[in-house]
PDB file of C-alpha atoms and ligand atoms in Angstrom:
ATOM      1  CA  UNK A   1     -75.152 -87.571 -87.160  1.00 73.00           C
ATOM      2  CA  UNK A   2     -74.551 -84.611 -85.263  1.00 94.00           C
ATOM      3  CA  UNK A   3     -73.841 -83.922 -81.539  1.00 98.00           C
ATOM      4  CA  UNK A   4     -76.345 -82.179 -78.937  1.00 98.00           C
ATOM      5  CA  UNK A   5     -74.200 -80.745 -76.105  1.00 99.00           C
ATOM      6  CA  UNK A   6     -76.170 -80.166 -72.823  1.00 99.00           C
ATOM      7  CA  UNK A   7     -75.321 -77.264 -70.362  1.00 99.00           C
ATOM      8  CA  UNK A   8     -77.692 -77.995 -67.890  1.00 98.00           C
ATOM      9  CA  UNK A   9     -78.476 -81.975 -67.295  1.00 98.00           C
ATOM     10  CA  UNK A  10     -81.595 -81.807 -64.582  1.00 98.00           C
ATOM     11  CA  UNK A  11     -85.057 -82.234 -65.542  1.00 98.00           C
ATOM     12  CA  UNK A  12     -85.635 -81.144 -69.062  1.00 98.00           C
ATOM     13  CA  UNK A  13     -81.341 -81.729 -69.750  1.00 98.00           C
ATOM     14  CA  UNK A  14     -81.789 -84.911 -69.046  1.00 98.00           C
ATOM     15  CA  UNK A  15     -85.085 -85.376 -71.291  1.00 98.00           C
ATOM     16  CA  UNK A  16     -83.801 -83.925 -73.865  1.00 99.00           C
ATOM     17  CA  UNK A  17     -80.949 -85.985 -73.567  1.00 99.00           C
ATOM     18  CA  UNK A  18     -82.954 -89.144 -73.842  1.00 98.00           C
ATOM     19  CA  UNK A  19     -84.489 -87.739 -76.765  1.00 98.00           C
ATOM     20  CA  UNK A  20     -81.610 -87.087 -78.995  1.00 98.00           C
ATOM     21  CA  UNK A  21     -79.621 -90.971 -78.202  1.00 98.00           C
ATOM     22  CA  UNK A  22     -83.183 -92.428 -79.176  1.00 98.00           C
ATOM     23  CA  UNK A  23     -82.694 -90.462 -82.463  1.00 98.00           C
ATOM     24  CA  UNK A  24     -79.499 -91.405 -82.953  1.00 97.00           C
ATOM     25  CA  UNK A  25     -77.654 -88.527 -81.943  1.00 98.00           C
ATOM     26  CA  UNK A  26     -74.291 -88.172 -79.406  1.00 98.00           C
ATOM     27  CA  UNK A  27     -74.603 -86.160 -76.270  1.00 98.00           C
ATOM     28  CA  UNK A  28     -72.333 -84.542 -74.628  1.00 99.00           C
ATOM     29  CA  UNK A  29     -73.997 -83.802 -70.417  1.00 98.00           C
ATOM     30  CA  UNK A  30     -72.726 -81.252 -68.331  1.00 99.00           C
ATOM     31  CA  UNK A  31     -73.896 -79.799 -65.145  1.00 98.00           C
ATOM     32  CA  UNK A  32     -72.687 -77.280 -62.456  1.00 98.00           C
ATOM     33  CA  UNK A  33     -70.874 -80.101 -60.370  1.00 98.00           C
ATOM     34  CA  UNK A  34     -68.798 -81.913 -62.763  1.00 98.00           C
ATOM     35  CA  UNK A  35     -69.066 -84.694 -65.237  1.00 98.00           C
ATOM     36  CA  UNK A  36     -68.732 -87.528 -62.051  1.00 98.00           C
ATOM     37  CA  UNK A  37     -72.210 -86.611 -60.766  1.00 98.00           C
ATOM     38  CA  UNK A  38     -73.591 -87.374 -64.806  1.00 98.00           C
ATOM     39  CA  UNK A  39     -72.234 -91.312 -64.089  1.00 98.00           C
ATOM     40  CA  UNK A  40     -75.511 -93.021 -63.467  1.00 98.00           C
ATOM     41  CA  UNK A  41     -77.632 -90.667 -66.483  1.00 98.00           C
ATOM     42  CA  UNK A  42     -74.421 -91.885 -68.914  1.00 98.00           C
ATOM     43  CA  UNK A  43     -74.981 -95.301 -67.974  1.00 98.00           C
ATOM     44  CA  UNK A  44     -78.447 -95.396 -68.470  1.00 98.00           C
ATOM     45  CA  UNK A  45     -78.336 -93.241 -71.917  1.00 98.00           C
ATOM     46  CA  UNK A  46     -75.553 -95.574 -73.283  1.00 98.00           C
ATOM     47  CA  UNK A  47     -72.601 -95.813 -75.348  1.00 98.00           C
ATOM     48  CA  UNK A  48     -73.944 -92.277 -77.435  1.00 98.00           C
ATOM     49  CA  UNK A  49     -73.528 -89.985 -74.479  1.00 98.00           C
ATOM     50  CA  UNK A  50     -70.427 -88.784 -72.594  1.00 98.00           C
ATOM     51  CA  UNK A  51     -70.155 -86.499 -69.521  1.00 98.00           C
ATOM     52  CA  UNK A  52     -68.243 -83.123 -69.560  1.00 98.00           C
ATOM     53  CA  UNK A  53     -67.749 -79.702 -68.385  1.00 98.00           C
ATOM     54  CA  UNK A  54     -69.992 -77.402 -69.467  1.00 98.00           C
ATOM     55  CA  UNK A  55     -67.483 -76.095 -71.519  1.00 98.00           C
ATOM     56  CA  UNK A  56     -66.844 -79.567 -72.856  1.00 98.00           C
ATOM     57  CA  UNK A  57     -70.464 -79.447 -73.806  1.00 98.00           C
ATOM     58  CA  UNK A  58     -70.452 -76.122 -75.544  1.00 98.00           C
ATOM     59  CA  UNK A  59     -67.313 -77.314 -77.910  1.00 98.00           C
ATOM     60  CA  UNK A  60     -68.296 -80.555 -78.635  1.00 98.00           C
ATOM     61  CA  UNK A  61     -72.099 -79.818 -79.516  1.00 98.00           C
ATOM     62  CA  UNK A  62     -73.178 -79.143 -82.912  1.00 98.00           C
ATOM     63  CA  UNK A  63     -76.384 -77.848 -81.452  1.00 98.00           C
ATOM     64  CA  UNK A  64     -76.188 -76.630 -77.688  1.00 99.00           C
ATOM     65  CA  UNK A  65     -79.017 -76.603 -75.070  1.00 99.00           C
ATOM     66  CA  UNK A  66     -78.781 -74.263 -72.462  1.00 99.00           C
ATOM     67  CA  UNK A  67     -81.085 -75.870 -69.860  1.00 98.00           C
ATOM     68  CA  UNK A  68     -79.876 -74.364 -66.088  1.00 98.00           C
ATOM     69  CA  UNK A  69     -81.854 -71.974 -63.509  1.00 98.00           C
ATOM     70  CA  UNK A  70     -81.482 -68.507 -65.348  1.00 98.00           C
ATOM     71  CA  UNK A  71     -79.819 -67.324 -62.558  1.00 98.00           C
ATOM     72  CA  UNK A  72     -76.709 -69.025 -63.999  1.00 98.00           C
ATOM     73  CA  UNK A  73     -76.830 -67.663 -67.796  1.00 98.00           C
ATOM     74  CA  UNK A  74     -73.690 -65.715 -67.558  1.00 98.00           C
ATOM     75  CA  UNK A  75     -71.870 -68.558 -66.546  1.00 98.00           C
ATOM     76  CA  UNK A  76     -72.437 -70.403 -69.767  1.00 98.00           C
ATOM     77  CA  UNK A  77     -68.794 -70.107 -71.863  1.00 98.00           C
ATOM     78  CA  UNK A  78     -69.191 -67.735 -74.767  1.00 98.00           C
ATOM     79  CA  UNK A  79     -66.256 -68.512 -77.130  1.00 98.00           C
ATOM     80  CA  UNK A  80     -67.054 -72.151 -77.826  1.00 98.00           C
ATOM     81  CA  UNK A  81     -70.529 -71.347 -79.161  1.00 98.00           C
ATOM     82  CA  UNK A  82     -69.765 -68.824 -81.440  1.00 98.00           C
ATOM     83  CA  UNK A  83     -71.398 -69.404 -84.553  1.00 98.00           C
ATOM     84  CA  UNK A  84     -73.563 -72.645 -82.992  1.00 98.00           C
ATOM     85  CA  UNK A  85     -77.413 -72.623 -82.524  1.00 98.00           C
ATOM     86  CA  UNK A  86     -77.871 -72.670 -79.208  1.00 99.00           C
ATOM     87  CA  UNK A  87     -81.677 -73.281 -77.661  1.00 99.00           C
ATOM     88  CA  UNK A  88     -82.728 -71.637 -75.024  1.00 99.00           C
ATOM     89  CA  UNK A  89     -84.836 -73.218 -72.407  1.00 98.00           C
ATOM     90  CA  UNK A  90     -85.076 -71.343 -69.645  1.00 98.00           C
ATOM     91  CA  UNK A  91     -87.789 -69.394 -67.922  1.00 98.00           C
ATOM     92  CA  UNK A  92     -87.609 -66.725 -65.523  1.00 98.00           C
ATOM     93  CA  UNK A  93     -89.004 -67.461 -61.830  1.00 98.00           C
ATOM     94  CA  UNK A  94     -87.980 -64.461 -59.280  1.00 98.00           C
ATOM     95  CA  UNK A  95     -88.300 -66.653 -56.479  1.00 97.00           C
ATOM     96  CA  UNK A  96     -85.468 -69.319 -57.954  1.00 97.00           C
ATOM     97  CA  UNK A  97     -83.484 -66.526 -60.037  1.00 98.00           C
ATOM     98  CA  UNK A  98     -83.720 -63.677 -57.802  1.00 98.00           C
ATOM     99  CA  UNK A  99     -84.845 -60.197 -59.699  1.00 98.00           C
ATOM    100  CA  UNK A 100     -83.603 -59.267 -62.888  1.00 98.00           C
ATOM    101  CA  UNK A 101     -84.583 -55.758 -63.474  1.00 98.00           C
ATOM    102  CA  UNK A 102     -84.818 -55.933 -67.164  1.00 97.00           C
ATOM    103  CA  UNK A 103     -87.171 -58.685 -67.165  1.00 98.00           C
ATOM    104  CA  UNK A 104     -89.041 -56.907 -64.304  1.00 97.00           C
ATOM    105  CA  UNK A 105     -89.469 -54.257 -66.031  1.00 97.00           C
ATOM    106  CA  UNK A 106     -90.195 -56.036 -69.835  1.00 97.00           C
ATOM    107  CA  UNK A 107     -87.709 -54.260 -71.372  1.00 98.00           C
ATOM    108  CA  UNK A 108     -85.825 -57.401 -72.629  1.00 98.00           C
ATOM    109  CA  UNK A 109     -87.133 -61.104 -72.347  1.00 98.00           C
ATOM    110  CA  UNK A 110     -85.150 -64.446 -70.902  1.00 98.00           C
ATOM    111  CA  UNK A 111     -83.861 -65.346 -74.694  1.00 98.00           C
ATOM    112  CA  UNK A 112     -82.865 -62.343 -75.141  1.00 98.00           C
ATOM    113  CA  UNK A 113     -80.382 -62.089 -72.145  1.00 98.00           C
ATOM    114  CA  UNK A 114     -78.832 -65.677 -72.911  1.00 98.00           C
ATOM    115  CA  UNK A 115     -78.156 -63.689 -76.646  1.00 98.00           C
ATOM    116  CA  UNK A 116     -76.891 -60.926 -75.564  1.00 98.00           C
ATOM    117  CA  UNK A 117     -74.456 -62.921 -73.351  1.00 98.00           C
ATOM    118  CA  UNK A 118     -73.779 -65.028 -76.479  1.00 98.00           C
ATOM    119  CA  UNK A 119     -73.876 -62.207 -78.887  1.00 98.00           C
ATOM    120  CA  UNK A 120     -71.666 -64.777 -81.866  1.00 98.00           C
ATOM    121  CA  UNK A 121     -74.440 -67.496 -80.948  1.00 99.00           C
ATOM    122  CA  UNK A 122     -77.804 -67.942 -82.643  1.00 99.00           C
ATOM    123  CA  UNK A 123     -80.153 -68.377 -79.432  1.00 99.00           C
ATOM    124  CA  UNK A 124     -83.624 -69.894 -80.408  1.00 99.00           C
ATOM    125  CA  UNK A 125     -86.231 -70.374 -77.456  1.00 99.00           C
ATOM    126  CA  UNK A 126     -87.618 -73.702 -76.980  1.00 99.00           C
ATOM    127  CA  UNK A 127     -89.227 -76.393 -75.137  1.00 98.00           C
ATOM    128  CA  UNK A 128     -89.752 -73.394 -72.393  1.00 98.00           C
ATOM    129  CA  UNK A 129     -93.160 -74.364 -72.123  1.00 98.00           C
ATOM    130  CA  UNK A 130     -93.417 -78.239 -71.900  1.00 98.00           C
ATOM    131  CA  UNK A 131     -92.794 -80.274 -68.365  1.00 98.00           C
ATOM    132  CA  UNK A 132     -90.067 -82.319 -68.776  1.00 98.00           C
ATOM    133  CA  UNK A 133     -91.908 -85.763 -68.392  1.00 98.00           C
ATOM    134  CA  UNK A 134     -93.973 -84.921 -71.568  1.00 98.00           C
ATOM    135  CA  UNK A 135     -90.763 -84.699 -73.706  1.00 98.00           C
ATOM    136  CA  UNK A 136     -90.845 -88.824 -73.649  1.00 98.00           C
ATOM    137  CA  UNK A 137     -94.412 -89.104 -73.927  1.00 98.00           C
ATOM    138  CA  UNK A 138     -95.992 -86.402 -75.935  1.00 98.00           C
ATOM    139  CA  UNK A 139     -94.325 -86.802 -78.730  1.00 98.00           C
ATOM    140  CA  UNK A 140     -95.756 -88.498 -82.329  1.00 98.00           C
ATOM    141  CA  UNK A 141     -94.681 -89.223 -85.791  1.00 98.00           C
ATOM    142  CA  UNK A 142     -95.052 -86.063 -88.333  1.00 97.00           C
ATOM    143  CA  UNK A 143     -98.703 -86.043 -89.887  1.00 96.00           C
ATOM    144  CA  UNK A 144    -100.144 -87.380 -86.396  1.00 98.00           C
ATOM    145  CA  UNK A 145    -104.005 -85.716 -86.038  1.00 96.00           C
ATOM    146  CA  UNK A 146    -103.767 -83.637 -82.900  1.00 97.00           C
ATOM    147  CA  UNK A 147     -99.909 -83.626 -82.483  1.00 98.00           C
ATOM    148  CA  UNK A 148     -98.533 -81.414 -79.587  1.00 98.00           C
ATOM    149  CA  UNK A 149     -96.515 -78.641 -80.532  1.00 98.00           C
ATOM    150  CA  UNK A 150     -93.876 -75.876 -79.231  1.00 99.00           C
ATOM    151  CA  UNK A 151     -92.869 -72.659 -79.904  1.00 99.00           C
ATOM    152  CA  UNK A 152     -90.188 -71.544 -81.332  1.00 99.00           C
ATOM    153  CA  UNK A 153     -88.617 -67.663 -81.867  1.00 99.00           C
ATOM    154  CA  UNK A 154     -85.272 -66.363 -83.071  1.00 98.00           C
ATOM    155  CA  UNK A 155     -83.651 -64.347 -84.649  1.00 98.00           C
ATOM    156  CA  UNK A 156     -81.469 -65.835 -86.979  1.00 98.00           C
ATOM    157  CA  UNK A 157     -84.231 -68.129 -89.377  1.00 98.00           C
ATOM    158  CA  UNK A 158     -81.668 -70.986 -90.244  1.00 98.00           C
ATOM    159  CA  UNK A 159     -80.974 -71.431 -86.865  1.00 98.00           C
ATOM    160  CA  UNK A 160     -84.853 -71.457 -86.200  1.00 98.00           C
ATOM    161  CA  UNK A 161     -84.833 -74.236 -89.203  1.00 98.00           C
ATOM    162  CA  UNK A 162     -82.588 -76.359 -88.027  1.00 98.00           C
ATOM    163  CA  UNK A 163     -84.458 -76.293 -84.470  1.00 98.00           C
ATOM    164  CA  UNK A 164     -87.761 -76.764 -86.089  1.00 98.00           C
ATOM    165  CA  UNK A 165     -86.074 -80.052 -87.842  1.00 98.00           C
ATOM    166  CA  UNK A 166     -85.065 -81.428 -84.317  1.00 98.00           C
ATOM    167  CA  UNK A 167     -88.267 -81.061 -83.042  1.00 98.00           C
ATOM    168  CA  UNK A 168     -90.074 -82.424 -85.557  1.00 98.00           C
ATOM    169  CA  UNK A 169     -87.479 -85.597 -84.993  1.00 98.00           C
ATOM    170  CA  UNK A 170     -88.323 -85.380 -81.563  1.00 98.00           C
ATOM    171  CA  UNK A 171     -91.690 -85.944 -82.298  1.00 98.00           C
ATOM    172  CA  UNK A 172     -93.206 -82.320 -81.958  1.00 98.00           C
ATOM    173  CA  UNK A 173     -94.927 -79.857 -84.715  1.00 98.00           C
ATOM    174  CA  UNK A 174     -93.459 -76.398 -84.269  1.00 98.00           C
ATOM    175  CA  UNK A 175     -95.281 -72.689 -84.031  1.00 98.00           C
ATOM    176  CA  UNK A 176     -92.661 -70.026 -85.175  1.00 98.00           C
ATOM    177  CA  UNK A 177     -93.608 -67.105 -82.646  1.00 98.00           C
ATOM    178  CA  UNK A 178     -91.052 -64.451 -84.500  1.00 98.00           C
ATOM    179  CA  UNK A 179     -87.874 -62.968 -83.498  1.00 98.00           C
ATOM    180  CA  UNK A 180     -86.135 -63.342 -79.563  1.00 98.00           C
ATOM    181  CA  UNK A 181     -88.167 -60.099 -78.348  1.00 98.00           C
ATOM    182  CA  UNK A 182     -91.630 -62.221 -79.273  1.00 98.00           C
ATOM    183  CA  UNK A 183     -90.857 -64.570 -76.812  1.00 98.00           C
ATOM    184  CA  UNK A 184     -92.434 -63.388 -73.722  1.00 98.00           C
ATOM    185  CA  UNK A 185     -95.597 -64.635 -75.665  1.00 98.00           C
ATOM    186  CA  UNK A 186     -94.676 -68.369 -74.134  1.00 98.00           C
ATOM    187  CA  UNK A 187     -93.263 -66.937 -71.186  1.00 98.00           C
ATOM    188  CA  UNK A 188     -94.671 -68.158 -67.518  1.00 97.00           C
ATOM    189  CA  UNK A 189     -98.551 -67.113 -67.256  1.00 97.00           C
ATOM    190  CA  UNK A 190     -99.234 -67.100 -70.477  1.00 98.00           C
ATOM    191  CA  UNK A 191    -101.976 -69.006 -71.691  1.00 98.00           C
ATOM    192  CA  UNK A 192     -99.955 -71.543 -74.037  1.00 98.00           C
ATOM    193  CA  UNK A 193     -97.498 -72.354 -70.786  1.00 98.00           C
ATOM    194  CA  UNK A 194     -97.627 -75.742 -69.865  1.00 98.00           C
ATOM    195  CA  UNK A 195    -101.058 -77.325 -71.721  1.00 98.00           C
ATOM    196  CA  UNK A 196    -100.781 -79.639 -74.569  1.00 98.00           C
ATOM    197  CA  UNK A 197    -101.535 -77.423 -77.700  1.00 98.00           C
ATOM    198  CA  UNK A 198    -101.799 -78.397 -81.347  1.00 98.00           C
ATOM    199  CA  UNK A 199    -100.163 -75.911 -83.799  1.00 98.00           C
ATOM    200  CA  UNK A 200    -103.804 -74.112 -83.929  1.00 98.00           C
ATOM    201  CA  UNK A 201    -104.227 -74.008 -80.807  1.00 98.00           C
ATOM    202  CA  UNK A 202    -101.088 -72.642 -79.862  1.00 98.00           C
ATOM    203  CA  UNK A 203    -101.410 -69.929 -82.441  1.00 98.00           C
ATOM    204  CA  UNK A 204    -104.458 -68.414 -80.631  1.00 98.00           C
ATOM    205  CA  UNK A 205    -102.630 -68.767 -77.341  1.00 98.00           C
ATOM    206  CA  UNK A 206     -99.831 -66.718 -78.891  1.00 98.00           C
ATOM    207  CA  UNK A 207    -101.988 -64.348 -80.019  1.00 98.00           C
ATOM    208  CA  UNK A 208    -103.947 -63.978 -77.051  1.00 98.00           C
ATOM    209  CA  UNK A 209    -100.877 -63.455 -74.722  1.00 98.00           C
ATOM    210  CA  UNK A 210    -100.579 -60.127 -72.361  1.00 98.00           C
ATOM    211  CA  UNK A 211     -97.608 -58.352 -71.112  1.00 97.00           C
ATOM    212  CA  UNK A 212     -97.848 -58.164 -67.187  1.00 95.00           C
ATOM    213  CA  UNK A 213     -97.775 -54.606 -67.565  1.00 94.00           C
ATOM    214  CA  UNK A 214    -101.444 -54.868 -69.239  1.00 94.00           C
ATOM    215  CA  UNK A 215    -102.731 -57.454 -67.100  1.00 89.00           C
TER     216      UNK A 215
HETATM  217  N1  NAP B 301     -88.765 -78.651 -65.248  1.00 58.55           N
HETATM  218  C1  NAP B 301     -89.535 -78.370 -66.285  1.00 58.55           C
HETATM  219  O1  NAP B 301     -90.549 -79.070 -66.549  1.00 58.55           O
HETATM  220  C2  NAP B 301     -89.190 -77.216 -67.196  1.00 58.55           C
HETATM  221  C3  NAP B 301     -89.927 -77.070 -68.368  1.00 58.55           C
HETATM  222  C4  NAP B 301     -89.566 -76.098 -69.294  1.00 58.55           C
HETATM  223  C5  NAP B 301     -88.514 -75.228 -69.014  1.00 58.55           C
HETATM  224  N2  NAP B 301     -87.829 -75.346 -67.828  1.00 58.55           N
HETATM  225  C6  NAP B 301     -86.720 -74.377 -67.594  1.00 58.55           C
HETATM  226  O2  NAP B 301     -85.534 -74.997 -68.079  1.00 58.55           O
HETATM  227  C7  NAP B 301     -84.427 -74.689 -67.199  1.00 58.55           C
HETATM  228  C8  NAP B 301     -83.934 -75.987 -66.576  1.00 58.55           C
HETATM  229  O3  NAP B 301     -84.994 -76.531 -65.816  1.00 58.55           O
HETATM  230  P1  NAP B 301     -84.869 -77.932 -65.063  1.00 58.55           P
HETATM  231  O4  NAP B 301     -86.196 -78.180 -64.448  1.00 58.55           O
HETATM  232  O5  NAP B 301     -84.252 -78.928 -65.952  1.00 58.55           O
HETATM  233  O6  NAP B 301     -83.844 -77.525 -63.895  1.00 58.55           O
HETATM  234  P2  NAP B 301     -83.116 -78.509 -62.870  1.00 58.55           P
HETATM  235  O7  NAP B 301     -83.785 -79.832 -62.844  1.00 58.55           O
HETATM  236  O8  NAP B 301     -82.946 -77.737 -61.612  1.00 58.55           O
HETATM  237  O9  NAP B 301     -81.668 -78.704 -63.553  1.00 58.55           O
HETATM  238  C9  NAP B 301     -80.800 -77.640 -63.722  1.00 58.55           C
HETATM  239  C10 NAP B 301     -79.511 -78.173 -64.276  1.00 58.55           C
HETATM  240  O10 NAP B 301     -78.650 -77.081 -64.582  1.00 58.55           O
HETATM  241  C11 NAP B 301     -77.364 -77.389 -64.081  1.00 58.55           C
HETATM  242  N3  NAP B 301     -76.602 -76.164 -63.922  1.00 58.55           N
HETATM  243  C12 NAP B 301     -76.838 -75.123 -63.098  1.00 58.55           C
HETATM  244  N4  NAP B 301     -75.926 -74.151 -63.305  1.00 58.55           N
HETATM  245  C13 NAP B 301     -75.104 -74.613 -64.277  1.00 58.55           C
HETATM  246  C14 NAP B 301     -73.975 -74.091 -64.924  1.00 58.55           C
HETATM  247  N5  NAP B 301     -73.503 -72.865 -64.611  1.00 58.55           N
HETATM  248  N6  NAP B 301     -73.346 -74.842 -65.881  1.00 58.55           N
HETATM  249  C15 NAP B 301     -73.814 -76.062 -66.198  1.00 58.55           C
HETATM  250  N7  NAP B 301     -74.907 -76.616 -65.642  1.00 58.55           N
HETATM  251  C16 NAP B 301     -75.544 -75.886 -64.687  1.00 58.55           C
HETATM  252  C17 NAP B 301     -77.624 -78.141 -62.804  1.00 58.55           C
HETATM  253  O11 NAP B 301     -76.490 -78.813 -62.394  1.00 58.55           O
HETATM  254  P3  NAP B 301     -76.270 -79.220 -60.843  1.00 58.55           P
HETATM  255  O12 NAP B 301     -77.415 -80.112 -60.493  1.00 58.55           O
HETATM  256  O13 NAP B 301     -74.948 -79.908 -60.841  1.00 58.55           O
HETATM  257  O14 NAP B 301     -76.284 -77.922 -60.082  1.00 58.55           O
HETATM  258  C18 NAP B 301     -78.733 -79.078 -63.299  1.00 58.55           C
HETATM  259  O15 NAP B 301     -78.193 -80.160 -64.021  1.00 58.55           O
HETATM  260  C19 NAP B 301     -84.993 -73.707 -66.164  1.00 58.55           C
HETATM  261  O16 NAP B 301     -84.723 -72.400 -66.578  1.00 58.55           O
HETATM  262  C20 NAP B 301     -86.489 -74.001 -66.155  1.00 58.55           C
HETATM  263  O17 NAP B 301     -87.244 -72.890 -65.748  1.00 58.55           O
HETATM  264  C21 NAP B 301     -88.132 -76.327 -66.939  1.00 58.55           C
END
């Protein structure tokens, strides 16, 4: 079974965390402060889940989540994740992250950035647009009537594949919205941010998504 490594162990890293040991696989937690703050998160996810640095995290994963204010992309190591899928959760909040022209301005989206930093990487965007105490709770076996499900886009479709597989494990149908630059369609203030959408439903909401700049 392979490894998830977390960059990024707060409120969804720590979810997602939990997810992966109750499917089986290891973990690997990092956050900004070191692998000593992780103790009490280890303890409770068991003997599948070690702390680390975040570069730790980023060689040991097979898959890496990048899970951390956006603010802090470019600190995310590059080398170790060449080649890796790496999701993307993050979402862009000026007030936390401070401005970032280029998503000010909608010439690039919040994937897109974390690729370009990790130009070797394959960068998928997902679980953007669930709160973190629905990754437990929302989830249900494949073929469930009604079953939630997330968005995923990317560029590189074997990456988007192999995410689509994990969140189907996870307990989650998945909505492929395209390539990176299609992500803004899940971004914050969109209509599919946050609710609990079937695969329909999250297709309109997709569909029916508006750039600020025609708002
Ligand atoms: N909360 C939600 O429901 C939710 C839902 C969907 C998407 N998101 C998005 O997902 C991202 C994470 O959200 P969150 O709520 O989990 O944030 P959070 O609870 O504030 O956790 C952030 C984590 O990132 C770590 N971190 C910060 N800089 C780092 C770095 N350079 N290297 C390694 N780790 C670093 C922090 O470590 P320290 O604590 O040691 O600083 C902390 O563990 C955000 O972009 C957010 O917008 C959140």
């Amino acid at each position: 079974m392979a490894t998830i490594g977390l960059i990024g162990a707060g409120h969804i890293g720590s979810q997602i965390a939990r997810l992966a040991v109750a499917n089986g696989y290891d973990v690997v937690i990092s956050n900004s402060r070191g692998p000593e703050t992780l103790s009490a998160l280890v303890k409770e996810l068991g003997a599948k889940a070690h702390a680390g640095t975040a570069l730790q995290a980023a060689k040991a994963g097979d898959i890496v989540v990048v899970t951390i204010p956006l603010r802090n992309y470019r600190q995310v190591p590059v080398e170790p994740l060449a080649g890796k899928v790496v999701i993307d959760t993050n979402n862009y909040y000026p007030e936390r992250d401070g401005h970032i022209p280029e998503l000010d301005d909608e010439s690039t989206t919040t994937a897109e950035l974390l690729q370009a930093h990790l130009p070797k990487s394959k960068v998928v965007k997902a679980f953007n647009h669930i709160y973190a105490a629905e990754l437990t709770t929302h989830g249900q076996p494949a073929g469930s009537k009604n079953r939630r499900a997330l968005v995923v886009a990317g560029d590189d479709p074997e990456a988007k594949k192999t995410v689509t597989r994990l969140l189907d494990t996870f307990g989650f149908d998945t909505v492929d919205a395209g390539p990176l630059e299609e992500g803004w369609r899940i971004q914050r203030d969109t209509p599919g941010y946050g609710p609990r959408r079937t695969a329909e439903e999250l297709r309109r909401d997709l569909a029916a998504a508006r750039r600020y700049r025609d708002q």
